Amino acid sequence: MSIGQLVETLAAEQPTAAQRAERLAADREVVRRMMGVDIPDEEFEQAPDVLGNLYKIAAEKVRAARGTAA
């Protein structure tokens, strides 16, 4: 398999911008229904990146466990 073919295969596995936007809208709608509050998209945009923060914390813990804390 050539590098070009590999890149094509990997790119085909990634969602398109339209698919990501559709999923984001659907996820936000689920949150609105579950919370029973009509949160505008602007408030979602201003919310902290909880998942990103969790990834950072997990990475720090892994580095600390390996003795390579940065």
JSON list of C-alpha atoms in Angstrom, two decimals:
[
{"chain": "A", "resi": 1, "resn": "MET", "atom": "CA", "xyz": [0.00, 0.00, 0.00]},
{"chain": "A", "resi": 2, "resn": "SER", "atom": "CA", "xyz": [1.43, 3.38, -0.97]},
{"chain": "A", "resi": 3, "resn": "ILE", "atom": "CA", "xyz": [1.46, 6.41, 1.31]},
{"chain": "A", "resi": 4, "resn": "GLY", "atom": "CA", "xyz": [-1.11, 8.06, -0.94]},
{"chain": "A", "resi": 5, "resn": "GLN", "atom": "CA", "xyz": [-3.44, 5.09, -0.58]},
{"chain": "A", "resi": 6, "resn": "LEU", "atom": "CA", "xyz": [-2.93, 5.06, 3.16]},
{"chain": "A", "resi": 7, "resn": "VAL", "atom": "CA", "xyz": [-3.74, 8.77, 3.39]},
{"chain": "A", "resi": 8, "resn": "GLU", "atom": "CA", "xyz": [-6.85, 8.25, 1.26]},
{"chain": "A", "resi": 9, "resn": "THR", "atom": "CA", "xyz": [-8.00, 5.39, 3.49]},
{"chain": "A", "resi": 10, "resn": "LEU", "atom": "CA", "xyz": [-7.43, 7.37, 6.68]},
{"chain": "A", "resi": 11, "resn": "ALA", "atom": "CA", "xyz": [-9.16, 10.44, 5.24]},
{"chain": "A", "resi": 12, "resn": "ALA", "atom": "CA", "xyz": [-12.18, 8.36, 4.22]},
{"chain": "A", "resi": 13, "resn": "GLU", "atom": "CA", "xyz": [-12.53, 7.15, 7.82]},
{"chain": "A", "resi": 14, "resn": "GLN", "atom": "CA", "xyz": [-12.73, 10.70, 9.21]},
{"chain": "A", "resi": 15, "resn": "PRO", "atom": "CA", "xyz": [-16.11, 12.44, 9.37]},
{"chain": "A", "resi": 16, "resn": "THR", "atom": "CA", "xyz": [-16.62, 15.40, 7.07]},
{"chain": "A", "resi": 17, "resn": "ALA", "atom": "CA", "xyz": [-17.17, 18.91, 8.43]},
{"chain": "A", "resi": 18, "resn": "ALA", "atom": "CA", "xyz": [-20.87, 18.54, 7.64]},
{"chain": "A", "resi": 19, "resn": "GLN", "atom": "CA", "xyz": [-21.04, 15.24, 9.52]},
{"chain": "A", "resi": 20, "resn": "ARG", "atom": "CA", "xyz": [-19.25, 16.75, 12.54]},
{"chain": "A", "resi": 21, "resn": "ALA", "atom": "CA", "xyz": [-21.64, 19.73, 12.52]},
{"chain": "A", "resi": 22, "resn": "GLU", "atom": "CA", "xyz": [-24.65, 17.40, 12.30]},
{"chain": "A", "resi": 23, "resn": "ARG", "atom": "CA", "xyz": [-23.38, 15.31, 15.22]},
{"chain": "A", "resi": 24, "resn": "LEU", "atom": "CA", "xyz": [-22.68, 18.43, 17.29]},
{"chain": "A", "resi": 25, "resn": "ALA", "atom": "CA", "xyz": [-26.20, 19.72, 16.69]},
{"chain": "A", "resi": 26, "resn": "ALA", "atom": "CA", "xyz": [-27.69, 16.33, 17.62]},
{"chain": "A", "resi": 27, "resn": "ASP", "atom": "CA", "xyz": [-25.55, 16.09, 20.78]},
{"chain": "A", "resi": 28, "resn": "ARG", "atom": "CA", "xyz": [-26.58, 19.58, 21.85]},
{"chain": "A", "resi": 29, "resn": "GLU", "atom": "CA", "xyz": [-30.23, 18.71, 21.32]},
{"chain": "A", "resi": 30, "resn": "VAL", "atom": "CA", "xyz": [-29.84, 15.66, 23.57]},
{"chain": "A", "resi": 31, "resn": "VAL", "atom": "CA", "xyz": [-28.31, 17.83, 26.29]},
{"chain": "A", "resi": 32, "resn": "ARG", "atom": "CA", "xyz": [-31.14, 20.34, 25.98]},
{"chain": "A", "resi": 33, "resn": "ARG", "atom": "CA", "xyz": [-33.78, 17.61, 26.29]},
{"chain": "A", "resi": 34, "resn": "MET", "atom": "CA", "xyz": [-32.07, 15.88, 29.21]},
{"chain": "A", "resi": 35, "resn": "MET", "atom": "CA", "xyz": [-31.55, 19.13, 31.13]},
{"chain": "A", "resi": 36, "resn": "GLY", "atom": "CA", "xyz": [-34.98, 20.47, 30.25]},
{"chain": "A", "resi": 37, "resn": "VAL", "atom": "CA", "xyz": [-33.43, 23.83, 29.39]},
{"chain": "A", "resi": 38, "resn": "ASP", "atom": "CA", "xyz": [-33.23, 25.50, 26.00]},
{"chain": "A", "resi": 39, "resn": "ILE", "atom": "CA", "xyz": [-29.53, 26.44, 26.03]},
{"chain": "A", "resi": 40, "resn": "PRO", "atom": "CA", "xyz": [-28.58, 28.57, 23.02]},
{"chain": "A", "resi": 41, "resn": "ASP", "atom": "CA", "xyz": [-25.62, 27.54, 20.88]},
{"chain": "A", "resi": 42, "resn": "GLU", "atom": "CA", "xyz": [-23.75, 30.65, 22.07]},
{"chain": "A", "resi": 43, "resn": "GLU", "atom": "CA", "xyz": [-23.75, 29.30, 25.63]},
{"chain": "A", "resi": 44, "resn": "PHE", "atom": "CA", "xyz": [-22.41, 25.97, 24.42]},
{"chain": "A", "resi": 45, "resn": "GLU", "atom": "CA", "xyz": [-19.61, 27.82, 22.62]},
{"chain": "A", "resi": 46, "resn": "GLN", "atom": "CA", "xyz": [-18.68, 29.69, 25.83]},
{"chain": "A", "resi": 47, "resn": "ALA", "atom": "CA", "xyz": [-18.69, 26.58, 28.02]},
{"chain": "A", "resi": 48, "resn": "PRO", "atom": "CA", "xyz": [-15.34, 25.16, 29.16]},
{"chain": "A", "resi": 49, "resn": "ASP", "atom": "CA", "xyz": [-13.80, 22.30, 27.20]},
{"chain": "A", "resi": 50, "resn": "VAL", "atom": "CA", "xyz": [-14.57, 19.61, 29.78]},
{"chain": "A", "resi": 51, "resn": "LEU", "atom": "CA", "xyz": [-13.49, 16.68, 27.62]},
{"chain": "A", "resi": 52, "resn": "GLY", "atom": "CA", "xyz": [-10.26, 18.43, 26.67]},
{"chain": "A", "resi": 53, "resn": "ASN", "atom": "CA", "xyz": [-9.55, 19.14, 30.33]},
{"chain": "A", "resi": 54, "resn": "LEU", "atom": "CA", "xyz": [-10.18, 15.48, 31.22]},
{"chain": "A", "resi": 55, "resn": "TYR", "atom": "CA", "xyz": [-7.71, 14.39, 28.54]},
{"chain": "A", "resi": 56, "resn": "LYS", "atom": "CA", "xyz": [-5.09, 16.79, 29.96]},
{"chain": "A", "resi": 57, "resn": "ILE", "atom": "CA", "xyz": [-5.60, 15.48, 33.50]},
{"chain": "A", "resi": 58, "resn": "ALA", "atom": "CA", "xyz": [-5.39, 11.86, 32.32]},
{"chain": "A", "resi": 59, "resn": "ALA", "atom": "CA", "xyz": [-2.21, 12.58, 30.35]},
{"chain": "A", "resi": 60, "resn": "GLU", "atom": "CA", "xyz": [-0.63, 14.27, 33.38]},
{"chain": "A", "resi": 61, "resn": "LYS", "atom": "CA", "xyz": [-1.47, 11.25, 35.54]},
{"chain": "A", "resi": 62, "resn": "VAL", "atom": "CA", "xyz": [0.02, 8.84, 33.01]},
{"chain": "A", "resi": 63, "resn": "ARG", "atom": "CA", "xyz": [3.21, 10.91, 32.76]},
{"chain": "A", "resi": 64, "resn": "ALA", "atom": "CA", "xyz": [3.44, 11.12, 36.56]},
{"chain": "A", "resi": 65, "resn": "ALA", "atom": "CA", "xyz": [2.96, 7.36, 36.86]},
{"chain": "A", "resi": 66, "resn": "ARG", "atom": "CA", "xyz": [5.79, 6.84, 34.39]},
{"chain": "A", "resi": 67, "resn": "GLY", "atom": "CA", "xyz": [7.98, 9.32, 36.25]},
{"chain": "A", "resi": 68, "resn": "THR", "atom": "CA", "xyz": [8.17, 11.75, 33.32]},
{"chain": "A", "resi": 69, "resn": "ALA", "atom": "CA", "xyz": [5.91, 14.54, 34.55]},
{"chain": "A", "resi": 70, "resn": "ALA", "atom": "CA", "xyz": [6.37, 17.67, 32.48]}
]
